[in-house]
Coordinates of C-alpha atoms in Angstrom, one line a residue:
X247 CA 0.5 -0.6 0.0
X248 CA 3.2 2.8 1.0
X249 CA 4.9 2.1 -2.2
X250 CA 1.4 2.5 -4.2
X251 CA 1.4 5.7 -2.6
X252 CA 4.7 6.6 -3.4
X253 CA 4.0 5.7 -7.1
X254 CA 1.0 8.0 -7.4
X255 CA 2.7 10.8 -5.6
X256 CA 5.8 10.3 -8.0
X257 CA 3.6 10.6 -11.3
X258 CA 1.3 13.4 -9.2
X259 CA 4.8 15.9 -8.7
X260 CA 5.8 14.2 -11.7
X261 CA 3.0 15.3 -13.3
X262 CA 3.0 19.0 -12.3
X263 CA 6.8 19.6 -12.9
X264 CA 5.5 18.2 -16.2
X265 CA 2.4 21.2 -16.1
X266 CA 4.6 23.4 -14.1
X267 CA 7.3 23.6 -16.9
X268 CA 5.0 23.4 -19.7
X269 CA 3.5 26.6 -18.4
X270 CA 6.7 28.1 -18.5
X271 CA 6.8 29.2 -22.4
X272 CA 9.4 31.1 -23.0
X273 CA 10.3 33.7 -26.4
X274 CA 12.8 33.6 -28.2
X275 CA 15.0 36.0 -31.0
X276 CA 14.9 33.8 -34.5
X277 CA 17.8 34.5 -35.1
X278 CA 18.8 32.6 -31.8
X279 CA 19.8 28.7 -31.9
X280 CA 17.4 26.8 -30.6
X281 CA 17.6 23.0 -30.0
X282 CA 15.3 20.2 -29.9
X283 CA 17.5 18.6 -26.9
X284 CA 18.4 21.0 -24.5
X285 CA 18.7 25.2 -24.2
X286 CA 20.0 28.0 -22.1
X287 CA 15.6 29.1 -21.2
X288 CA 16.6 31.5 -18.2
X289 CA 17.9 34.0 -21.0
X290 CA 14.6 34.3 -22.4
X291 CA 11.3 35.2 -20.8
X292 CA 7.4 34.5 -21.6
X293 CA 7.5 38.3 -23.2
X294 CA 9.7 39.8 -26.1
X295 CA 10.0 43.6 -27.8
X296 CA 11.1 43.9 -31.0
X297 CA 11.6 46.8 -33.8
X298 CA 10.9 46.8 -37.0
X299 CA 10.6 49.0 -39.9
X300 CA 7.2 48.7 -42.5
X301 CA 6.8 46.5 -45.6
X302 CA 8.2 43.1 -43.3
X303 CA 7.3 40.8 -41.0
X304 CA 7.5 40.3 -37.7
X305 CA 9.0 37.1 -36.9
X306 CA 9.0 35.3 -32.8
X307 CA 9.8 31.9 -32.1
X308 CA 8.5 30.1 -28.9
X309 CA 10.0 27.7 -26.7
X310 CA 7.4 24.8 -25.5
X311 CA 9.2 22.8 -22.5
X312 CA 7.0 19.6 -22.2
X313 CA 6.9 15.7 -22.4
X314 CA 7.3 13.9 -26.3
X315 CA 3.6 13.1 -26.9
X316 CA 1.5 16.0 -25.2
X317 CA -0.7 18.4 -27.7
X318 CA -0.3 21.7 -27.9
X319 CA -2.5 24.0 -29.5
X320 CA -2.0 27.6 -30.2
X321 CA -3.8 31.4 -30.8
X322 CA -3.0 34.7 -30.5
X323 CA -4.6 38.0 -31.2
X324 CA -2.5 41.2 -32.7
X325 CA -4.6 44.9 -31.2
X326 CA -7.2 42.2 -30.6
X327 CA -7.3 41.2 -34.1
X328 CA -7.2 37.2 -34.3
X329 CA -3.8 36.5 -35.7
X330 CA -5.1 34.2 -38.7
X331 CA -3.8 30.3 -38.7
X332 CA -1.6 31.2 -41.7
X333 CA 0.6 33.4 -39.0
X334 CA 2.0 29.9 -37.6
X335 CA 4.4 27.2 -38.0
X336 CA 6.4 24.9 -36.5
X337 CA 10.0 24.5 -36.4
X338 CA 11.9 21.1 -37.7
X339 CA 15.0 20.0 -36.4
X340 CA 18.1 18.6 -38.5
X341 CA 21.0 17.0 -37.6
X342 CA 24.4 18.3 -37.6
X343 CA 27.0 15.1 -37.9
X344 CA 30.2 16.7 -38.3
X345 CA 31.8 20.6 -37.8
X346 CA 32.2 23.2 -40.8
X347 CA 35.8 22.9 -40.7
X348 CA 38.6 25.7 -40.0
X349 CA 39.3 25.9 -43.1
X350 CA 36.3 24.6 -45.0
X351 CA 34.6 21.4 -45.6
X352 CA 34.2 19.6 -42.2
X353 CA 36.8 18.8 -39.2
X354 CA 38.6 15.6 -40.8
X355 CA 39.2 17.1 -43.8
X356 CA 42.6 18.6 -42.4
X357 CA 41.8 16.9 -38.5
X358 CA 41.5 20.7 -37.4
X359 CA 39.3 21.3 -34.5
X360 CA 36.7 24.7 -35.3
X361 CA 36.3 26.5 -32.2
X362 CA 34.3 29.2 -34.0
X363 CA 30.7 26.5 -33.8
X364 CA 28.0 27.0 -32.0
X365 CA 27.9 23.4 -30.7
X366 CA 29.5 20.5 -31.5
X367 CA 28.7 18.0 -33.7
X368 CA 26.6 15.0 -33.3
X369 CA 23.7 17.3 -32.6
X370 CA 19.6 18.1 -33.8
X371 CA 18.8 21.8 -34.5
X372 CA 15.8 23.1 -35.6
X373 CA 16.1 24.9 -38.9
X374 CA 13.1 23.8 -41.6
X375 CA 9.6 26.0 -41.3
X376 CA 6.6 23.9 -41.8
X377 CA 3.6 25.7 -42.1
X378 CA 0.6 24.4 -39.6
X379 CA -2.6 23.0 -41.2
X380 CA -4.4 23.3 -38.1
X381 CA -4.2 25.6 -34.6
X382 CA -2.2 22.1 -32.4
X383 CA 0.9 20.4 -32.6
X384 CA 2.2 16.9 -31.0
X385 CA 5.4 17.8 -29.4
X386 CA 7.8 14.8 -30.2
X387 CA 11.1 16.1 -28.5
X388 CA 11.3 18.1 -25.5
X389 CA 11.6 21.4 -26.3
X390 CA 9.2 21.8 -29.0
X391 CA 9.2 25.0 -31.3
X392 CA 7.2 27.3 -33.1
X393 CA 7.7 30.6 -35.3
X394 CA 5.2 33.2 -35.1
X395 CA 5.6 35.6 -38.0
X396 CA 3.3 38.2 -38.0
X397 CA 2.2 39.4 -41.6
X398 CA 3.0 43.0 -42.9
X399 CA -0.7 44.2 -43.4
X400 CA -1.5 43.2 -40.4
X401 CA 1.3 46.2 -39.0
X402 CA 1.3 47.8 -41.8
X403 CA 1.3 51.6 -40.3
X404 CA 3.3 52.8 -38.0
X405 CA 3.4 53.0 -34.4
X406 CA 3.1 50.2 -31.5
X407 CA 2.0 46.8 -30.9
X408 CA 0.9 44.6 -28.8
X409 CA 0.4 40.4 -29.5
X410 CA -0.7 38.3 -27.2
X411 CA 0.2 34.3 -27.1
X412 CA -1.9 31.3 -25.7
X413 CA -1.3 27.9 -26.0
X414 CA -2.9 25.2 -24.3
X415 CA -2.1 21.8 -23.1
X416 CA -4.0 18.8 -21.6
X417 CA -4.3 20.6 -17.8
X418 CA -2.6 23.7 -18.2
X419 CA -2.8 26.8 -20.1
X420 CA 0.1 29.5 -20.7
X421 CA -0.1 33.3 -21.6
X422 CA 2.7 35.1 -23.3
X423 CA 3.2 38.8 -24.8
X424 CA 5.2 39.8 -28.1
X425 CA 5.5 44.0 -28.6
X426 CA 6.4 44.8 -31.7
X427 CA 7.3 48.5 -32.8
X428 CA 7.0 49.4 -36.8
X429 CA 9.3 52.8 -37.9
X430 CA 8.0 55.3 -40.6
X431 CA 10.9 53.4 -42.7
X432 CA 9.7 51.6 -45.7
X433 CA 11.8 48.7 -46.9
X434 CA 12.1 48.6 -51.2
X435 CA 9.8 45.9 -52.3
X436 CA 12.0 42.8 -53.8
X437 CA 11.8 44.8 -57.5
X438 CA 12.8 47.5 -56.1
X439 CA 15.9 46.7 -53.9
X440 CA 19.9 47.8 -54.4
X441 CA 21.1 44.0 -53.3
X442 CA 22.0 41.8 -55.8
X443 CA 21.0 38.1 -54.3
X444 CA 21.3 34.2 -56.5
X445 CA 20.6 31.5 -54.9
X446 CA 21.2 28.4 -58.1
X447 CA 17.6 26.5 -58.1
X448 CA 18.0 22.9 -59.2
X449 CA 14.6 21.6 -61.0
X450 CA 15.7 18.0 -60.9
X451 CA 15.7 18.4 -57.0
X452 CA 12.2 20.3 -56.9
X453 CA 10.3 17.8 -59.8
X454 CA 12.0 15.2 -57.9
X455 CA 10.3 15.7 -54.2
X456 CA 7.2 17.5 -55.1
X457 CA 6.8 14.9 -57.7
X458 CA 5.7 16.9 -60.6
X459 CA 6.4 16.7 -64.6
X460 CA 8.7 19.4 -66.2
X461 CA 6.4 21.8 -67.9
X462 CA 3.2 20.3 -67.4
X463 CA 0.3 23.2 -65.2
X464 CA 1.5 21.4 -62.1
X465 CA 5.2 22.1 -62.5
X466 CA 4.8 25.9 -63.1
X467 CA 2.3 25.7 -60.0
X468 CA 5.2 24.3 -58.2
X469 CA 7.6 26.8 -60.0
X470 CA 5.2 29.1 -58.4
X471 CA 5.8 28.4 -55.5
X472 CA 9.4 27.9 -55.0
X473 CA 9.3 31.8 -57.2
X474 CA 7.6 33.2 -54.3
X475 CA 9.5 31.4 -51.8
X476 CA 12.5 33.2 -52.6
X477 CA 11.5 36.3 -53.2
X478 CA 10.2 36.4 -49.7
X479 CA 13.9 35.7 -49.2
X480 CA 14.3 38.6 -51.0
X481 CA 16.4 36.6 -54.2
X482 CA 16.3 38.4 -56.9
X483 CA 18.0 36.9 -59.9
X484 CA 17.2 33.4 -61.5
X485 CA 19.7 30.8 -63.1
X486 CA 18.1 29.5 -66.6
X487 CA 17.4 25.7 -67.0
X488 CA 20.4 24.6 -68.7
X489 CA 18.2 22.6 -71.5
X490 CA 16.3 25.7 -72.7
X491 CA 19.5 25.7 -75.2
X492 CA 20.4 22.6 -77.3
X493 CA 22.1 20.8 -79.5
X494 CA 20.2 18.0 -80.7
X495 CA 22.0 16.6 -84.5
X496 CA 25.0 18.9 -84.7
X497 CA 22.4 21.9 -84.2
X498 CA 22.1 24.2 -81.3
X499 CA 18.7 26.0 -80.5
X500 CA 17.2 28.2 -77.7
X501 CA 13.5 27.3 -76.9
X502 CA 12.4 31.0 -76.7
X503 CA 8.4 30.0 -75.8
X504 CA 9.7 28.0 -72.8
X505 CA 12.3 30.3 -71.6
X506 CA 9.8 33.2 -71.7
X507 CA 7.4 31.3 -69.5
X508 CA 10.1 30.2 -67.1
X509 CA 11.4 33.9 -66.6
X510 CA 7.4 35.5 -66.4
X511 CA 6.9 33.2 -63.3
X512 CA 9.7 34.7 -61.8
X513 CA 9.1 38.7 -63.1
X514 CA 5.5 37.9 -60.9
X515 CA 7.0 38.2 -58.3
X516 CA 9.4 41.2 -59.4
X517 CA 12.8 39.3 -60.0
X518 CA 15.6 41.4 -62.7
X519 CA 17.8 39.4 -63.4
X520 CA 18.1 36.2 -64.9
X521 CA 21.9 34.1 -65.9
X522 CA 22.2 32.3 -67.7
X523 CA 23.8 28.7 -67.8
X524 CA 27.7 28.8 -68.3
X525 CA 28.3 27.6 -72.4
X526 CA 32.1 26.6 -71.6
X527 CA 33.0 24.2 -68.2
X528 CA 36.7 22.4 -67.7
X529 CA 35.3 18.6 -69.5
X530 CA 33.2 16.2 -67.9
X531 CA 36.2 15.0 -66.0
X532 CA 36.2 18.3 -64.6
X533 CA 40.0 19.0 -65.3
X534 CA 41.5 21.8 -63.4
X535 CA 44.9 21.7 -64.6
X536 CA 43.5 21.8 -69.1
X537 CA 44.2 25.3 -69.8
X538 CA 41.6 24.7 -72.9
X539 CA 38.3 25.4 -72.0
X540 CA 35.1 23.3 -73.8
X541 CA 32.1 24.2 -75.0
X542 CA 29.4 22.9 -72.6
X543 CA 26.7 21.9 -75.0
X544 CA 28.7 20.1 -78.1
X545 CA 31.8 19.1 -75.3
X546 CA 34.3 20.7 -78.6
X547 CA 37.3 22.1 -77.2
X548 CA 37.4 25.8 -77.7
X549 CA 40.8 26.3 -79.8
X550 CA 38.7 24.5 -82.4
X551 CA 36.8 26.3 -85.7
X552 CA 33.5 24.5 -85.1
X553 CA 33.8 25.3 -81.2
X554 CA 34.6 28.7 -82.0
X555 CA 31.0 28.2 -84.7
X556 CA 29.3 26.8 -81.6
X557 CA 30.2 29.6 -79.5
X558 CA 28.9 32.1 -82.4
X559 CA 25.8 30.6 -82.5
X560 CA 24.8 30.9 -79.1
X561 CA 25.6 34.1 -78.5
X562 CA 23.4 35.5 -81.7
X563 CA 20.6 33.3 -80.7
X564 CA 21.1 35.1 -76.8
X565 CA 20.9 38.9 -78.1
X566 CA 18.0 37.8 -80.8
X567 CA 16.0 37.2 -77.8
X568 CA 16.8 39.8 -75.6
X569 CA 16.3 42.4 -77.3
X570 CA 13.3 40.8 -78.7
X571 CA 12.0 40.8 -75.3
X572 CA 13.2 43.8 -73.3
X573 CA 15.6 40.9 -71.3
X574 CA 19.0 43.1 -72.4
X575 CA 19.6 44.8 -68.9
X576 CA 18.5 41.9 -67.1
X577 CA 20.5 39.1 -68.8
X578 CA 23.5 38.0 -66.7
X579 CA 26.0 35.4 -68.9
X580 CA 28.3 32.8 -67.2
X581 CA 31.0 32.0 -68.9
X582 CA 32.8 29.4 -66.9
X583 CA 32.8 28.9 -63.6
X584 CA 35.4 29.3 -61.1
X585 CA 38.3 29.7 -64.0
X586 CA 41.8 29.7 -62.5
X587 CA 44.5 31.1 -63.7
X588 CA 45.3 28.5 -66.6
X589 CA 42.3 28.6 -68.2
X590 CA 42.2 32.5 -68.3
X591 CA 44.1 33.0 -71.6
X592 CA 41.5 30.9 -73.3
X593 CA 38.3 32.4 -71.0
X594 CA 39.7 35.7 -72.5
X595 CA 39.4 34.7 -76.0
X596 CA 35.7 33.3 -75.4
X597 CA 34.4 36.4 -73.6
X598 CA 36.1 38.4 -76.6
X599 CA 34.7 36.5 -79.1
X600 CA 31.3 36.5 -77.1
X601 CA 31.3 41.0 -76.8
X602 CA 31.7 40.7 -80.1
X603 CA 28.4 39.4 -81.4
X604 CA 26.9 41.4 -77.9
X605 CA 28.7 44.2 -77.0
X606 CA 25.8 45.1 -74.4
X607 CA 26.2 41.9 -72.6
X608 CA 26.9 41.5 -69.2
X609 CA 29.4 38.6 -67.8
X610 CA 29.1 37.7 -64.1
X611 CA 31.0 35.1 -62.4
X612 CA 32.5 33.3 -59.7
X613 CA 36.2 33.5 -59.6
X614 CA 39.7 31.4 -59.0
X615 CA 42.2 34.5 -60.3
X616 CA 42.0 38.0 -60.2
X617 CA 44.8 39.6 -62.3
X618 CA 44.8 37.3 -66.2
X619 CA 41.1 38.0 -65.8
X620 CA 40.5 41.8 -65.1
X621 CA 38.8 43.2 -68.2
X622 CA 37.0 40.2 -68.9
X623 CA 34.4 40.4 -66.3
X624 CA 31.5 42.7 -65.5
X625 CA 30.1 41.2 -61.9
X626 CA 33.5 39.5 -60.3
X627 CA 32.0 37.0 -57.9
X628 CA 35.0 35.9 -55.2
X629 CA 35.0 34.6 -51.9
X630 CA 34.7 37.0 -49.3
X631 CA 38.3 35.9 -48.0
X632 CA 39.6 36.4 -51.4
X633 CA 37.9 39.4 -51.8
X634 CA 38.9 40.7 -48.8
X635 CA 42.3 39.7 -48.7
X636 CA 42.3 41.5 -52.3
X637 CA 40.5 44.4 -51.3
X638 CA 42.7 47.1 -53.4
X639 CA 41.9 45.0 -56.8
X640 CA 38.4 44.7 -56.3
X641 CA 37.6 48.3 -55.8
X642 CA 40.6 49.1 -58.0
X643 CA 37.5 47.6 -60.5
X644 CA 35.0 49.2 -59.8
X645 CA 36.8 52.2 -61.8
X646 CA 36.0 50.5 -64.5
X647 CA 32.9 50.2 -64.7
X648 CA 32.4 46.6 -63.2
X649 CA 30.7 45.1 -60.7
X650 CA 31.8 43.0 -57.2
X651 CA 29.0 41.0 -55.8
X652 CA 30.6 37.9 -52.8
X653 CA 30.2 34.3 -52.5
X654 CA 31.0 31.3 -50.2
X655 CA 30.6 27.4 -51.1
X656 CA 31.9 24.9 -49.1
X657 CA 34.9 27.3 -47.5
X658 CA 35.8 29.6 -46.1
X659 CA 35.3 28.0 -42.3
X660 CA 36.2 28.5 -38.9
X661 CA 34.7 32.4 -38.0
X662 CA 34.5 33.9 -42.3
X663 CA 31.0 34.8 -42.0
X664 CA 28.8 31.1 -43.8
X665 CA 25.2 29.5 -44.4
X666 CA 26.5 26.9 -42.4
X667 CA 23.9 24.5 -39.7
X668 CA 26.1 25.1 -36.9
X669 CA 27.2 28.4 -37.0
X670 CA 25.9 31.5 -35.8
X671 CA 22.3 33.0 -37.9
X672 CA 24.1 36.2 -37.0
X673 CA 26.4 35.6 -39.6
X674 CA 23.6 35.4 -42.2
X675 CA 22.3 38.1 -41.3
X676 CA 26.2 39.4 -41.7
X677 CA 26.2 39.2 -45.3
X678 CA 24.3 42.4 -45.8
X679 CA 26.3 44.7 -43.6
X680 CA 29.3 43.6 -44.6
X681 CA 26.8 44.6 -48.5
X682 CA 26.8 48.4 -46.9
X683 CA 30.5 48.6 -44.9
X684 CA 32.8 47.5 -48.4
X685 CA 30.3 48.4 -51.3
X686 CA 29.6 45.1 -52.6
X687 CA 26.6 44.3 -54.7
X688 CA 25.7 41.4 -53.8
X689 CA 25.6 37.7 -52.8
X690 CA 26.0 34.7 -54.7
X691 CA 25.0 31.3 -53.3
X692 CA 25.4 27.8 -55.5
X693 CA 22.9 25.8 -53.5
X694 CA 18.8 26.8 -53.3
X695 CA 18.0 23.1 -52.9
X696 CA 21.2 21.1 -54.4
X697 CA 20.0 17.8 -52.4
X698 CA 22.5 14.9 -52.8
X699 CA 20.4 12.7 -49.7
X700 CA 16.7 10.6 -50.2
X701 CA 16.1 13.4 -47.2
X702 CA 18.2 16.5 -46.4
X703 CA 16.0 16.9 -43.2
X704 CA 18.4 13.6 -42.0
X705 CA 20.6 14.5 -43.6
X706 CA 22.9 17.8 -43.8
X707 CA 26.7 16.7 -44.5
X708 CA 27.4 14.4 -47.9
X709 CA 30.2 13.6 -49.5
X710 CA 31.8 16.3 -52.1
X711 CA 30.4 15.0 -55.1
X712 CA 33.0 15.9 -57.6
X713 CA 34.8 13.2 -59.9
X714 CA 37.6 11.7 -57.2
X715 CA 37.2 13.7 -54.7
X716 CA 38.7 11.9 -51.8
X717 CA 37.0 10.4 -48.5
X718 CA 37.4 12.9 -46.3
X719 CA 36.6 15.9 -48.7
X720 CA 32.6 16.2 -47.5
X721 CA 30.5 19.1 -48.7
X722 CA 30.2 21.8 -44.3
X723 CA 26.3 20.7 -43.2
X724 CA 24.4 22.3 -44.7
X725 CA 25.7 23.9 -47.5
X726 CA 23.9 22.1 -50.1
X727 CA 20.5 24.0 -49.8
X728 CA 18.7 26.5 -47.6
X729 CA 15.5 25.7 -48.1
X730 CA 13.7 22.2 -47.8
X731 CA 11.6 20.6 -49.3
X732 CA 8.2 20.4 -47.9
X733 CA 5.2 17.9 -48.7
X734 CA 3.3 20.7 -50.7
X735 CA 5.9 22.8 -51.4
X736 CA 9.3 24.4 -50.4
X737 CA 9.7 25.0 -46.5
X738 CA 11.6 28.5 -46.0
X739 CA 14.5 27.4 -42.8
X740 CA 16.3 29.5 -40.0
X741 CA 19.1 30.4 -42.3
X742 CA 16.9 31.5 -45.5
X743 CA 15.7 34.6 -43.0
X744 CA 18.2 35.7 -41.6
X745 CA 19.6 35.8 -44.8
X746 CA 17.0 38.1 -46.0
X747 CA 16.9 40.0 -42.5
X748 CA 20.9 40.8 -43.8
X749 CA 18.8 42.3 -46.9
X750 CA 16.9 44.5 -45.6
X751 CA 19.6 45.8 -43.1
X752 CA 21.4 46.3 -46.4
X753 CA 18.7 48.2 -47.9
X754 CA 17.9 50.4 -44.6
X755 CA 21.8 51.1 -44.7
X756 CA 21.4 52.0 -48.0
X757 CA 19.3 54.4 -47.2
X758 CA 21.2 55.7 -43.9
X759 CA 24.2 55.9 -45.9
X760 CA 22.7 58.5 -48.7
X761 CA 21.4 60.9 -45.7
X762 CA 24.5 60.8 -43.4
X763 CA 27.5 58.3 -44.2
X764 CA 28.8 59.3 -41.2
X765 CA 26.0 58.2 -38.7
X766 CA 25.2 55.2 -40.7
X767 CA 29.2 54.0 -40.6
X768 CA 29.1 54.2 -36.7
X769 CA 26.1 52.3 -36.1
X770 CA 28.0 49.3 -38.5
X771 CA 30.9 49.6 -36.7
X772 CA 28.9 48.4 -33.8
X773 CA 28.6 45.2 -34.8
X774 CA 30.9 44.2 -37.6
X775 CA 34.1 44.8 -38.6
X776 CA 35.6 42.8 -41.2
X777 CA 34.1 39.2 -42.3
X778 CA 35.3 37.5 -40.4
X779 CA 35.5 39.9 -37.7
X780 CA 32.1 41.0 -35.9
X781 CA 29.7 40.8 -32.7
X782 CA 28.1 37.2 -32.1
X783 CA 25.5 39.0 -29.4
X784 CA 22.1 38.6 -30.8
X785 CA 21.2 41.3 -28.4
X786 CA 23.9 44.2 -29.5
X787 CA 23.1 44.0 -33.3
X788 CA 19.8 44.3 -32.4
X789 CA 20.0 47.1 -30.5
X790 CA 22.5 48.9 -33.0
X791 CA 19.4 47.5 -35.8
X792 CA 16.9 49.8 -33.5
X793 CA 19.4 53.1 -34.0
X794 CA 19.5 52.2 -37.4
X795 CA 15.8 52.6 -37.1
X796 CA 15.6 55.3 -35.1
X797 CA 18.4 57.2 -36.7
X798 CA 16.2 56.6 -40.6
X799 CA 13.1 58.2 -38.3
X800 CA 15.0 61.1 -38.4
X801 CA 16.2 61.8 -40.6
X802 CA 12.9 61.5 -42.6
X803 CA 11.3 64.2 -40.0
X804 CA 14.0 66.2 -40.7
X805 CA 13.1 65.9 -45.1
X806 CA 10.0 66.3 -44.3
X807 CA 9.7 70.0 -41.7
X808 CA 12.0 71.1 -45.3

């Protein structure tokens, strides 16, 4: 009998503790990393306040500790108006099997420990954002994470807004308050933003994950969902599918009808740049030491009459299409990815031929060399470490009417900015701050949805797929993608949203720079010094962001008074 009473009492106490924990809901800044197994809950509270400009959404995360299997329901109102179900999402956790390396790739590449990660692998982290179909979820971990997004239409005027949040479980309920201050500073639309942003899109992966057949009605409907998500993340450039420029029976053709249909989907969401596929490559064996490039379509070596005729045909097709469809200022042409010095002579020859046919064309390239390519690239795209270490060269190219954007891929690692899963979300934000400080154009990344695993929600580190890659040559966690495949369409991610915030910050900083460059520089200096020197405190970043919004508000008031 005593044993039975003790057991009942223990269950009662355990149930009470679980209930108490469940009622202690925490609101968390979306830039803070949160995990399904353990969190520093003492640093969060049920009250969260943040500042925002006009023309953006206001987001906050809910961290709820309950026993796995518990049912949780959520609701909210803002200034006494109900918040729709569409405002709610659940955060899905993904694995980090190995940490990003000190120089790049993963730590097994050169067996050096990277001290600049947010947590030692292996671990799981909340990352993918899945919209709720109903206002209830069932917890599957110790910590459940939800995302509340207050749409810009609900905070469309400057002022203060109070969002009351109610979370219920079996036998308990808990409240939280999200306070929003909107400043009279309006962000430009994607169509009007100055920041150039592209993530390379893999349509084959879209088709495989979403079960749609190319060029069908369902395919275009799914493409529309991807374009909408990209535009939400402030991407304004999209790569053109390789197949639209084709080679069959010794004949090169451009499918203008399908190309226009494809472009129309993205124009609908404000996209203004379109990247043509590379017309040259290093060959099927990816030989980085061969000085002669090959035509991607026909595989012919460039220093042959046939290959030069191939280039002539392709560029004439592109030129005629752009002129007919008012795309002369929107079309960006890749020649060959990441040319090294050994390929530079051939690269320059190809560019000279392309420009002789179409002088107005703009060449964009991720570059691995500098001086040997000078004068042959209009939009330089070095890695961030290459740019920072050779800033004088790249800044000098601006005097020749060339521009510079930057990129990252499997490198750099360590403390450099990047987008891998085991790094601070502030690193994605600071890409915008870096662009404002250095007056660069924007950012390119190869991996929007370049999945190389059956399920990116269950694997984030993959072996490098280049021919001959050694076993220790891995892509770091999440490098292949920044969005996820959902059941009904693509899912955003913490990293994707953080990068969006940084681009929005860039637009705000540019506004302030045009009004008072000294004040803007002072605000940037508070948190960001260089691509590998920055403040990792989300609180310090938010304080600088608030100062930015206040400064813009003051400048706007002063301008209106005149």
